[in-house]
Short mmCIF file of C-alpha atoms in Angstrom, two decimals:
data_model
loop_
_atom_site.label_atom_id
_atom_site.label_comp_id
_atom_site.label_asym_id
_atom_site.label_seq_id
_atom_site.Cartn_x
_atom_site.Cartn_y
_atom_site.Cartn_z
CA MET A 19 -5.49 22.66 -7.46
CA ASN A 20 -6.53 23.90 -11.38
CA ALA A 21 -4.25 21.56 -13.54
CA SER A 22 -4.76 23.91 -16.99
CA VAL A 23 -2.77 27.19 -17.03
CA ASP A 24 -5.80 29.09 -18.07
CA ARG A 25 -7.61 27.97 -14.92
CA ILE A 26 -4.30 28.88 -12.58
CA LYS A 27 -5.32 32.19 -10.52
CA VAL A 28 -2.66 34.29 -9.33
CA LEU A 29 -2.26 37.33 -6.72
CA VAL A 30 0.37 39.72 -7.43
CA ILE A 31 0.99 41.90 -4.04
CA ASP A 32 3.21 44.89 -5.48
CA ASP A 33 3.39 48.08 -4.50
CA GLU A 34 5.47 49.58 -7.35
CA PRO A 35 3.30 50.59 -10.28
CA VAL A 36 6.01 49.29 -13.29
CA MET A 37 6.71 45.99 -11.35
CA GLN A 38 3.02 45.27 -11.17
CA GLU A 39 2.00 46.19 -14.70
CA LEU A 40 5.01 43.74 -16.16
CA ILE A 41 4.18 41.10 -13.75
CA CYS A 42 0.64 41.06 -14.51
CA SER A 43 0.81 41.41 -18.22
CA HIS A 44 3.49 38.80 -18.82
CA LEU A 45 1.41 36.17 -16.86
CA GLN A 46 -2.11 37.40 -18.54
CA ALA A 47 -0.29 37.04 -21.87
CA ARG A 48 0.13 33.32 -21.50
CA HIS A 49 -3.45 33.00 -19.70
CA PHE A 50 -2.76 33.09 -16.53
CA LEU A 51 -6.08 34.70 -14.52
CA VAL A 52 -4.29 37.57 -12.77
CA GLN A 53 -5.46 40.07 -9.60
CA SER A 54 -3.47 42.58 -8.02
CA ALA A 55 -2.84 44.81 -5.04
CA ASP A 56 -0.72 47.13 -3.56
CA GLU A 57 -0.66 47.14 -0.03
CA GLY A 58 -0.37 43.99 2.15
CA ARG A 59 -3.69 44.08 3.84
CA ARG A 60 -5.21 44.57 0.66
CA GLY A 61 -3.23 41.35 -0.60
CA VAL A 62 -4.52 39.58 2.12
CA ASP A 63 -8.54 40.50 1.98
CA ALA A 64 -8.11 39.86 -1.94
CA ALA A 65 -6.71 36.28 -1.35
CA LEU A 66 -9.08 35.46 1.47
CA LYS A 67 -11.97 36.35 -1.74
CA LEU A 68 -9.95 35.12 -4.89
CA ARG A 69 -8.73 32.31 -3.25
CA PRO A 70 -6.06 32.01 -5.41
CA ASP A 71 -3.62 29.17 -6.79
CA VAL A 72 -0.43 31.14 -6.22
CA VAL A 73 0.40 34.63 -4.70
CA ILE A 74 3.53 36.77 -5.95
CA CYS A 75 4.33 39.02 -3.19
CA ASP A 76 6.63 41.94 -2.30
CA LEU A 77 8.33 42.17 0.98
CA LYS A 78 8.56 45.99 1.06
CA LEU A 79 4.99 47.31 1.22
CA PRO A 80 3.89 50.64 2.23
CA ASP A 81 1.45 49.08 5.04
CA ILE A 82 2.60 45.73 6.86
CA HIS A 83 5.73 43.82 5.89
CA GLY A 84 5.91 41.57 3.70
CA PHE A 85 6.87 38.72 6.16
CA LYS A 86 3.45 39.45 7.71
CA VAL A 87 1.81 39.22 4.74
CA ILE A 88 3.26 35.64 4.25
CA GLU A 89 2.44 34.80 8.20
CA LEU A 90 -1.53 35.78 7.45
CA LEU A 91 -1.89 34.21 4.32
CA LEU A 92 -0.39 30.88 5.65
CA GLN A 93 -2.76 31.34 8.86
CA SER A 94 -5.76 31.01 6.84
CA MET A 95 -4.67 29.03 3.30
CA PRO A 96 -1.77 26.84 4.86
CA ASP A 97 -0.83 25.15 1.69
CA LEU A 98 -1.07 28.49 -0.50
CA PRO A 99 2.51 28.36 -2.53
CA ILE A 100 3.88 32.15 -2.16
CA ILE A 101 6.86 33.08 -4.17
CA VAL A 102 8.44 35.95 -3.11
CA ILE A 103 9.97 39.36 -4.67
CA SER A 104 12.07 42.00 -3.47
CA GLY A 105 14.06 44.73 -4.41
CA VAL A 106 16.38 44.94 -1.47
CA GLY A 107 18.15 41.81 -2.33
CA GLN A 108 19.58 40.49 0.89
CA ILE A 109 20.29 36.66 1.85
CA ASP A 110 18.53 37.19 5.47
CA ASP A 111 15.40 37.98 3.76
CA ALA A 112 15.12 35.15 1.39
CA VAL A 113 16.08 32.88 4.23
CA THR A 114 13.35 34.41 6.53
CA ALA A 115 10.29 33.92 3.47
CA LEU A 116 11.55 30.74 3.15
CA LYS A 117 11.12 29.52 7.23
CA LEU A 118 8.02 31.19 6.87
CA GLY A 119 6.71 29.56 4.57
CA ALA A 120 7.60 31.18 1.17
CA VAL A 121 8.21 28.62 -1.47
CA ASP A 122 10.76 30.79 -3.51
CA TYR A 123 12.15 33.66 -3.62
CA PHE A 124 13.64 36.31 -6.47
CA SER A 125 15.54 39.12 -6.36
CA LYS A 126 13.78 42.93 -8.51
CA PRO A 127 14.85 43.71 -10.91
CA LEU A 128 13.68 40.51 -12.97
CA ALA A 129 15.62 40.00 -15.86
CA ASN A 130 13.68 37.39 -17.44
CA LEU A 131 9.98 36.96 -16.58
CA GLY A 132 9.71 33.15 -17.68
CA VAL A 133 11.48 32.05 -14.44
CA LEU A 134 8.84 33.44 -12.39
CA GLU A 135 6.80 31.73 -14.89
CA HIS A 136 8.26 28.47 -14.45
CA ALA A 137 8.18 28.59 -10.30
CA ILE A 138 4.51 29.30 -10.65
CA LYS A 139 3.88 25.67 -12.66
CA GLN A 140 6.80 24.69 -10.13
CA ALA A 141 5.17 25.96 -7.32
CA LEU A 142 1.68 24.04 -8.25
CA GLU A 143 3.15 20.68 -9.05
CA HIS A 144 4.81 20.98 -5.55
CA ALA A 145 1.13 22.38 -3.93
CA GLN A 146 -0.63 19.07 -5.67
CA LEU A 147 2.03 16.43 -4.16
CA ARG A 148 1.46 17.51 -1.18
CA GLN A 149 -2.22 17.29 -1.57
CA ARG A 150 -1.88 14.17 -2.45
CA ASN A 151 0.26 13.05 0.11
CA ARG A 152 -2.21 14.50 2.80
CA ASP A 153 -5.29 12.30 0.81
CA TYR A 154 -3.25 9.26 1.06
CA ARG A 155 -2.15 9.66 5.30
CA SER A 156 -5.83 10.32 5.51
CA LYS A 157 -7.22 7.36 4.08
CA LEU A 158 -4.06 5.04 5.77
CA GLU A 159 -5.73 7.12 9.16
CA GLN A 160 -8.74 5.67 8.38
CA ALA A 161 -7.74 2.75 7.68
CA ASN A 162 -6.00 2.47 10.80
CA ARG A 163 -8.49 3.53 12.55
CA ARG A 164 -10.36 0.73 11.22
CA LEU A 165 -8.02 -1.72 12.22
CA GLU A 166 -7.34 -0.52 15.71
CA ALA A 167 -11.43 -1.09 15.97
CA ASN A 168 -10.66 -4.65 14.84
CA LEU A 169 -7.59 -5.30 17.09
CA LYS A 170 -9.60 -3.91 20.07
CA GLN A 171 -12.24 -6.31 19.60
CA LEU A 172 -10.51 -9.07 19.65
CA ARG A 173 -8.81 -8.16 22.62
CA GLU A 174 -12.22 -7.99 24.61
CA ASP A 175 -13.55 -10.93 22.81
CA GLU A 176 -11.65 -14.08 21.86
CA GLU A 177 -15.01 -15.69 20.41
CA ALA A 178 -16.00 -12.59 18.71
CA GLY A 179 -12.55 -12.25 17.33
CA ARG A 180 -12.71 -15.73 15.66
CA ARG A 181 -15.69 -14.88 14.14
CA LEU A 182 -13.95 -11.52 12.96
CA GLN A 183 -11.26 -13.62 11.63
CA PHE A 184 -13.15 -15.66 10.20
CA GLN A 185 -14.68 -13.08 8.11
CA LEU A 186 -11.54 -11.58 6.79
CA LEU A 187 -11.17 -15.25 5.34
CA PRO A 188 -12.50 -15.21 0.95
CA PRO A 189 -15.10 -18.03 0.34
CA GLU A 190 -14.85 -21.48 1.29
CA THR A 191 -15.05 -22.33 -2.50
CA GLN A 192 -14.52 -19.28 -5.07
CA THR A 193 -14.10 -19.37 -8.84
CA PHE A 194 -12.14 -17.42 -11.37
CA GLY A 195 -12.93 -18.31 -14.79
CA ASN A 196 -11.88 -21.65 -15.49
CA ILE A 197 -9.60 -21.47 -11.81
CA TYR A 198 -11.39 -23.36 -9.12
CA CYS A 199 -10.01 -22.66 -5.27
CA SER A 200 -10.70 -24.17 -2.22
CA ARG A 201 -9.57 -23.82 1.54
CA ARG A 202 -9.83 -24.81 4.81
CA LEU A 203 -8.60 -23.83 8.48
CA TRP A 204 -8.78 -25.51 11.57
CA THR A 205 -7.25 -23.56 14.57
CA SER A 206 -5.88 -24.94 17.79
CA LEU A 207 -7.36 -22.35 20.09
CA TYR A 208 -10.26 -19.58 19.12
CA LEU A 209 -7.87 -17.68 16.94
CA SER A 210 -5.42 -18.62 14.40
CA GLY A 211 -1.83 -17.57 13.10
CA ASP A 212 -2.65 -18.78 10.14
CA PHE A 213 -4.23 -16.97 7.35
CA LEU A 214 -4.85 -17.34 3.58
CA ASP A 215 -6.45 -15.48 0.44
CA TYR A 216 -7.46 -15.40 -2.87
CA PHE A 217 -8.54 -12.93 -4.76
CA ARG A 218 -8.89 -11.28 -8.52
CA ILE A 219 -6.60 -8.38 -8.92
CA ASP A 220 -7.26 -7.38 -12.42
CA ASP A 221 -8.84 -9.43 -15.79
CA ASP A 222 -5.83 -11.39 -15.73
CA HIS A 223 -3.96 -11.81 -12.81
CA LEU A 224 -5.01 -14.00 -9.69
CA GLY A 225 -3.51 -13.63 -6.54
CA PHE A 226 -3.13 -15.59 -3.62
CA TYR A 227 -1.21 -15.98 -0.50
CA ILE A 228 -0.93 -18.33 2.22
CA ALA A 229 0.90 -17.02 5.91
CA ASP A 230 1.90 -18.70 8.99
CA VAL A 231 2.36 -16.17 12.18
CA ALA A 232 5.21 -17.58 14.77
CA GLY A 233 3.50 -18.61 17.73
CA HIS A 234 -0.67 -19.55 19.10
CA GLY A 235 -3.15 -16.98 20.61
CA VAL A 236 -4.56 -13.64 20.59
CA SER A 237 -1.05 -11.79 19.39
CA PRO A 238 -0.29 -13.94 16.56
CA ALA A 239 -4.39 -13.30 15.05
CA PHE A 240 -3.35 -9.25 15.36
CA VAL A 241 -0.66 -10.02 12.61
CA THR A 242 -2.89 -11.84 10.14
CA ILE A 243 -5.21 -8.69 11.10
CA LEU A 244 -2.32 -6.33 9.94
CA LEU A 245 -1.85 -8.91 6.65
CA LYS A 246 -5.11 -8.54 5.59
CA SER A 247 -5.20 -5.01 5.78
CA TYR A 248 -2.04 -4.38 4.23
CA MET A 249 -3.08 -6.30 1.23
CA ASN A 250 -6.22 -4.70 1.14
CA ARG A 251 -4.03 -1.49 0.70
CA TYR A 252 -1.97 -2.73 -1.81
CA LEU A 253 -4.95 -4.28 -3.97
CA GLU A 254 -6.50 -0.78 -3.53
CA LEU A 255 -3.66 1.45 -4.34
CA PHE A 256 -3.28 -0.91 -7.86
CA ARG A 257 -6.82 -0.02 -8.65
CA GLN A 258 -6.91 3.18 -8.33
CA ALA A 259 -4.13 3.08 -10.56
CA LYS A 260 -1.68 4.95 -8.17
CA ASN A 261 0.64 1.60 -7.59
CA ARG A 262 1.80 -2.01 -9.19
CA GLY A 263 3.20 -3.36 -6.33
CA VAL A 264 0.52 -5.65 -5.54
CA LEU A 265 1.83 -7.88 -9.10
CA ASN A 266 5.30 -7.84 -7.60
CA PRO A 267 5.22 -10.57 -5.23
CA ALA A 268 8.88 -9.97 -4.03
CA LYS A 269 8.29 -6.31 -3.77
CA ILE A 270 5.29 -7.40 -1.75
CA MET A 271 6.90 -9.32 0.72
CA SER A 272 9.77 -6.46 1.34
CA ARG A 273 7.21 -3.96 2.16
CA MET A 274 5.03 -6.71 4.36
CA ASN A 275 8.68 -7.03 6.25
CA HIS A 276 8.96 -3.74 6.38
CA ASN A 277 5.26 -2.95 7.87
CA VAL A 278 5.43 -5.71 10.15
CA LEU A 279 8.40 -4.88 11.80
CA GLN A 280 7.49 -0.92 12.20
CA SER A 281 4.55 -2.78 14.24
CA HIS A 282 6.53 -3.63 16.85
CA LEU A 283 4.57 -6.63 18.00
CA GLY A 284 7.51 -8.52 17.93
CA LYS A 285 6.33 -11.13 15.93
CA HIS A 286 7.42 -12.95 12.12
CA LEU A 287 5.92 -14.92 9.85
CA THR A 288 6.48 -17.42 6.70
CA MET A 289 4.54 -16.28 3.59
CA PHE A 290 3.87 -17.45 0.07
CA TYR A 291 2.81 -14.98 -2.30
CA GLY A 292 1.38 -16.34 -5.76
CA ILE A 293 -0.16 -14.54 -8.73
CA ILE A 294 -1.60 -16.57 -11.65
CA GLU A 295 -1.52 -14.48 -15.20
CA PHE A 296 -4.04 -15.84 -17.25
CA THR A 297 -3.19 -15.13 -20.53
CA SER A 298 0.39 -16.09 -20.11
CA ASN A 299 -0.45 -19.11 -18.04
CA ARG A 300 2.52 -18.25 -15.61
CA LEU A 301 2.78 -18.43 -11.98
CA HIS A 302 4.84 -15.54 -10.41
CA TYR A 303 5.66 -16.39 -6.91
CA CYS A 304 7.79 -15.62 -3.88
CA ASN A 305 8.65 -17.50 -1.16
CA ALA A 306 9.66 -16.41 2.61
CA GLY A 307 10.43 -18.77 4.49
CA HIS A 308 7.18 -20.60 4.17
CA TYR A 309 7.48 -24.48 4.53
CA PRO A 310 6.25 -27.02 3.37
CA TYR A 311 6.53 -25.75 0.07
CA PRO A 312 3.56 -25.92 -2.36
CA ILE A 313 2.85 -28.92 -4.59
CA LEU A 314 2.14 -29.08 -7.96
CA TYR A 315 0.56 -31.75 -9.61
CA ASP A 316 -0.31 -32.47 -13.60
CA GLY A 317 -2.48 -35.33 -13.00
CA GLU A 318 0.64 -37.40 -13.74
CA GLN A 319 3.46 -36.44 -10.98
CA ALA A 320 3.07 -34.02 -7.75
CA GLU A 321 6.64 -32.63 -6.88
CA PHE A 322 7.19 -29.59 -4.56
CA ILE A 323 7.88 -25.82 -5.53
CA GLU A 324 10.91 -25.51 -3.83
CA SER A 325 12.16 -21.97 -2.85
CA ARG A 326 13.77 -20.22 -0.38
CA GLY A 327 13.30 -17.30 1.69
CA LYS A 328 13.57 -15.58 4.57
CA PRO A 329 10.83 -14.79 6.95
CA VAL A 330 8.84 -11.79 7.21
CA GLY A 331 9.43 -9.48 10.23
CA MET A 332 12.55 -10.97 11.11
CA PHE A 333 15.31 -9.22 9.59
CA GLU A 334 15.43 -5.84 8.27
CA PHE A 335 17.03 -5.93 5.37
CA ALA A 336 16.00 -8.60 4.35
CA GLU A 337 16.22 -9.57 0.36
CA TYR A 338 13.35 -11.57 -1.87
CA ARG A 339 13.28 -12.86 -5.57
CA ASN A 340 10.60 -13.41 -7.66
CA GLU A 341 10.45 -16.77 -9.58
CA THR A 342 8.04 -17.69 -12.54
CA ILE A 343 6.94 -21.05 -13.92
CA THR A 344 4.31 -22.00 -16.56
CA LEU A 345 1.78 -24.04 -15.27
CA PRO A 346 0.35 -27.24 -16.93
CA LYS A 347 -3.01 -27.29 -18.80
CA ASN A 348 -4.95 -29.19 -15.94
CA PHE A 349 -3.23 -28.74 -12.33
CA ALA A 350 -3.64 -28.69 -9.10
CA LEU A 351 -1.80 -26.49 -6.92
CA THR A 352 -1.77 -27.46 -2.79
CA LEU A 353 -0.57 -24.81 -0.08
CA LEU A 354 -0.44 -26.35 3.28
CA SER A 355 0.55 -25.12 6.66
CA ASP A 356 3.69 -26.71 8.61
CA GLY A 357 0.48 -27.53 11.33
CA VAL A 358 -0.02 -30.63 9.15
CA PHE A 359 3.81 -32.22 10.43
CA GLU A 360 2.19 -32.34 13.83
CA ILE A 361 -0.72 -35.10 13.06
CA LEU A 362 0.99 -37.16 10.50
CA PRO A 363 2.04 -40.45 12.07
CA GLN A 364 5.28 -40.71 9.98
CA LEU A 365 8.55 -39.80 12.12
CA GLU A 366 11.03 -38.84 9.75
CA ILE A 367 10.38 -35.08 8.14
CA LYS A 368 11.54 -36.88 4.81
CA ASP A 369 8.67 -39.63 5.15
CA LYS A 370 6.00 -36.85 5.98
CA LEU A 371 7.40 -34.89 2.76
CA ALA A 372 6.83 -38.12 0.53
CA PHE A 373 3.20 -38.78 2.29
CA LEU A 374 2.05 -35.38 1.76
CA LEU A 375 3.05 -36.15 -2.88
CA SER A 376 1.21 -39.91 -2.00
CA LEU A 377 -2.36 -37.80 -2.02
CA PHE A 378 -1.78 -36.69 -5.14
CA ASN A 379 -2.84 -40.14 -7.21
CA ARG A 380 -6.10 -39.14 -8.71
CA ASP A 381 -7.92 -38.16 -11.49
CA ARG A 382 -10.30 -35.93 -9.55
CA ILE A 383 -8.46 -33.46 -6.77
CA THR A 384 -10.79 -31.90 -3.84
CA ILE A 385 -10.43 -30.10 -0.87
CA ASN A 386 -12.35 -32.89 1.13
CA HIS A 387 -9.87 -35.46 -0.68
CA LEU A 388 -7.10 -33.92 0.93
CA SER A 389 -8.20 -32.81 4.54
CA ARG A 390 -9.58 -36.84 5.03
CA GLY A 391 -5.74 -38.12 3.65
CA LEU A 392 -4.39 -35.83 5.99
CA GLY A 393 -6.78 -37.34 8.67
CA VAL A 394 -7.20 -33.66 10.02
CA ASP A 395 -10.93 -34.18 10.84
CA SER A 396 -10.36 -37.46 12.60
CA ALA A 397 -7.68 -35.84 14.79
CA GLY A 398 -10.28 -34.35 17.51
CA ASN A 399 -10.82 -30.83 18.60
CA THR A 400 -7.82 -30.50 20.35
CA LEU A 401 -4.91 -29.77 17.66
CA PRO A 402 -1.04 -28.94 18.50
CA ASP A 403 -1.06 -26.87 15.89
CA ASP A 404 -3.14 -24.36 13.37
CA ILE A 405 -3.78 -26.37 10.22
CA THR A 406 -4.53 -24.65 6.63
CA LEU A 407 -5.20 -25.86 3.09
CA MET A 408 -5.81 -24.09 0.06
CA LEU A 409 -6.30 -25.90 -2.76
CA ILE A 410 -5.87 -24.31 -6.56
CA LYS A 411 -6.93 -26.14 -9.45
CA ARG A 412 -8.25 -26.53 -13.29
CA GLY A 413 -9.21 -29.05 -14.93
CA PHE A 414 -9.59 -31.62 -11.83
#
């Protein structure tokens, strides 16, 4: 659809010479490209050749009724905005025209042609909006088809599903400026209900999240693929300058909650989503029921970033909130899934939490140091639950 007025093509179908000339002259004076026809079928033929942006059509025509013109035009050009003008002025005609697909209706005589010009521009804006929505739906359908293909592959072959799921994970180590990210994931079965990711949003923001889907096996793994797909879609919308939601952790959680509920998989998940803003050295985050809480270590003290929230996909009207902290100059931020509690020898949760904090007592923190301290590598091949470990650090 043309954006500038001097390129907008308007076709006027009216058999009254005076009215036709009046409308055409007014629009031409305002730099519209105008063509006219004095019969319905001539108007339809002209529209097929001209491909106008807007059609202005009288209802009472010498050969066929204006209603028939609307039907014929919309059969060939379903998105064509049609504005109806009529000297009859009956409300039934207006209702019928709008039901057939016309976007506006005016009665003759037109006391103010500026109103018609405004209607043209408004019709174009609505047409552009419909086109954008259609493009978005098309991209969404393509993404859903890709997702369905991935889900089908998971169902057919769990081993292939495992490879696919691990391909969706970020590199085991990755650097973003002066921030170093690393991760490990140990699964209790072929397929995991745990998932994590870290990614650059733009030059000033690093995004990361950890998620733990309730249950084990194929069904939770489906949800992790959905999660990755949704996050990629939000990131793509941001990069296309269409939506800044990916910079709002609470908004992402709300959308994710809606999406998971709408999937009707009967699954829910806990999730922590954080954004590091480089220029302000701040961490913006939202916690949707994820536990244990992330651990922040500044070289002297390790502490949990305590924040509560409802799991994703459990409650339709769950509300989420953003929180912000300033990061130390040097820091190590560690995120774990609750599967780690299953392999720790302590009996009480408070003792397990104290043990987790005790791992941070050195100048150099690495993912290997943490996994050895947790005893994951020596736990054997049969873990009682999936275990995920993510380390994001600067200066250690």
